[in-house]
Amino acid sequence: MRQAMERMENRGFRAVPIIDEDNKYVGTLSEGDLLWKFKNTPGLTLKGTEKVMLKDIPRRMDNQPVRIYASINDLITLVIDQNFVPVVDDHDVFIGIIRRREVLEHYTKQNQTDEKQEKAKSYNYAGHILADASI
């Protein structure tokens, strides 16, 4: 528990994925989970957290993972309620996380590219009409 708290503090994370010894995603540990563990464990000190295993901390919720080939729509659906989406392979081995911010940035970039292409198409189309009209 102590290592998880320190990593979360040092990196500014509010939640982290929990990975087992086989590199499989097993759940999400949040700041709230850690606070509830402190509250519900009388006498637990900061030093004492070194002995608390993550598997012994009740988790409020686990972020739903996606497969590596998930669509952007799948990701958007999940980041509505999750700050990050764990990504796993076909054998449920953890690959990484995609943060809500990254999904939004990708979607925004893609949307801007699509808009530019649409403008170019309409410009070229109008250009063709003008060229044909002057004949």
XYZ file of C-alpha atoms in Angstrom:
135
model
C 0.000 0.000 0.000
C 2.818 2.393 0.870
C 4.483 2.029 -2.546
C 1.186 2.623 -4.335
C 0.538 5.766 -2.282
C 4.011 7.127 -3.004
C 3.775 6.425 -6.730
C 0.374 8.051 -6.933
C 1.635 11.106 -5.045
C 4.862 11.445 -7.053
C 3.137 11.100 -10.415
C -0.031 12.993 -9.593
C -2.310 10.011 -10.272
C -5.719 9.675 -8.654
C -5.975 6.015 -9.601
C -3.650 3.303 -10.884
C -4.133 -0.061 -12.581
C -3.340 -3.153 -10.527
C -1.361 -5.801 -12.412
C -0.802 -9.350 -11.121
C 2.354 -11.478 -11.306
C 1.297 -12.724 -14.766
C 1.067 -9.117 -16.041
C -2.726 -9.330 -16.180
C -4.926 -6.381 -15.288
C -6.907 -7.198 -12.149
C -8.412 -3.872 -11.175
C -8.061 -0.208 -10.325
C -6.860 1.281 -7.052
C -8.035 4.830 -6.330
C -7.140 7.475 -3.764
C -10.580 6.904 -2.298
C -9.851 3.200 -1.821
C -6.706 4.110 0.116
C -8.555 6.643 2.267
C -11.312 4.159 3.077
C -8.673 1.591 4.066
C -7.138 4.128 6.478
C -10.542 5.056 7.888
C -11.665 1.463 8.354
C -8.401 0.152 9.827
C -8.036 1.499 13.365
C -4.424 2.151 14.313
C -3.101 1.987 10.744
C -0.115 4.307 10.471
C 1.900 5.433 7.476
C 4.637 3.010 8.560
C 2.018 0.275 8.893
C 0.926 0.706 5.277
C 4.168 -1.001 4.218
C 2.649 -4.305 5.386
C -0.744 -3.870 3.703
C -1.015 -5.784 0.429
C -3.009 -4.224 -2.407
C -5.157 -7.353 -2.652
C -6.328 -6.622 0.906
C -7.683 -3.175 0.031
C -11.361 -3.187 -0.971
C -11.839 -1.417 -4.290
C -14.855 0.757 -4.994
C -14.760 0.139 -8.736
C -12.500 -1.273 -11.431
C -11.979 0.461 -14.744
C -13.233 -1.700 -17.583
C -10.386 -2.671 -19.941
C -10.462 -2.846 -23.734
C -8.611 -5.062 -26.168
C -5.765 -3.558 -28.155
C -7.960 -3.394 -31.282
C -10.846 -1.468 -29.632
C -12.404 1.333 -31.662
C -12.339 5.010 -30.743
C -16.093 4.743 -30.113
C -15.462 2.006 -27.530
C -12.922 4.252 -25.815
C -15.218 7.278 -25.848
C -17.985 5.235 -24.248
C -15.665 4.187 -21.414
C -13.941 7.512 -20.734
C -17.289 9.097 -19.998
C -17.124 7.341 -16.612
C -13.437 6.411 -16.326
C -10.355 8.662 -16.153
C -8.359 6.018 -17.967
C -8.955 2.810 -19.882
C -6.650 -0.169 -19.337
C -5.594 -1.866 -22.576
C -5.022 -5.634 -22.695
C -4.112 -8.141 -25.376
C -6.057 -11.264 -26.383
C -4.661 -13.104 -23.346
C -5.673 -10.305 -20.948
C -2.038 -9.273 -20.505
C -1.803 -5.600 -19.551
C -0.311 -3.412 -22.290
C -0.908 0.097 -20.943
C -3.501 2.747 -20.292
C -5.171 5.383 -22.409
C -6.171 8.466 -20.472
C -9.387 10.387 -21.042
C -7.337 13.367 -22.185
C -5.602 11.289 -24.867
C -8.929 10.046 -26.221
C -10.290 13.588 -26.398
C -7.117 14.908 -28.052
C -7.203 12.113 -30.643
C -10.888 12.660 -31.348
C -10.412 16.430 -31.662
C -7.449 16.005 -34.001
C -9.363 13.493 -36.126
C -12.394 15.778 -36.248
C -10.257 18.741 -37.365
C -8.678 16.613 -40.108
C -12.124 15.495 -41.290
C -13.350 19.109 -41.365
C -10.332 20.201 -43.435
C -10.951 17.375 -45.900
C -14.625 18.322 -46.197
C -13.713 21.964 -46.831
C -11.192 20.908 -49.474
C -13.802 18.720 -51.173
C -16.392 21.493 -51.250
C -13.810 24.013 -52.458
C -12.715 21.706 -55.250
C -16.314 20.999 -56.125
C -17.146 24.709 -56.316
C -14.007 25.227 -58.361
C -15.144 22.626 -60.841
C -18.535 24.299 -61.167
C -16.893 27.669 -61.830
C -14.538 26.159 -64.382
C -17.408 24.448 -66.176
C -19.507 27.648 -66.149
C -16.814 29.683 -67.881
C -16.619 27.357 -70.859
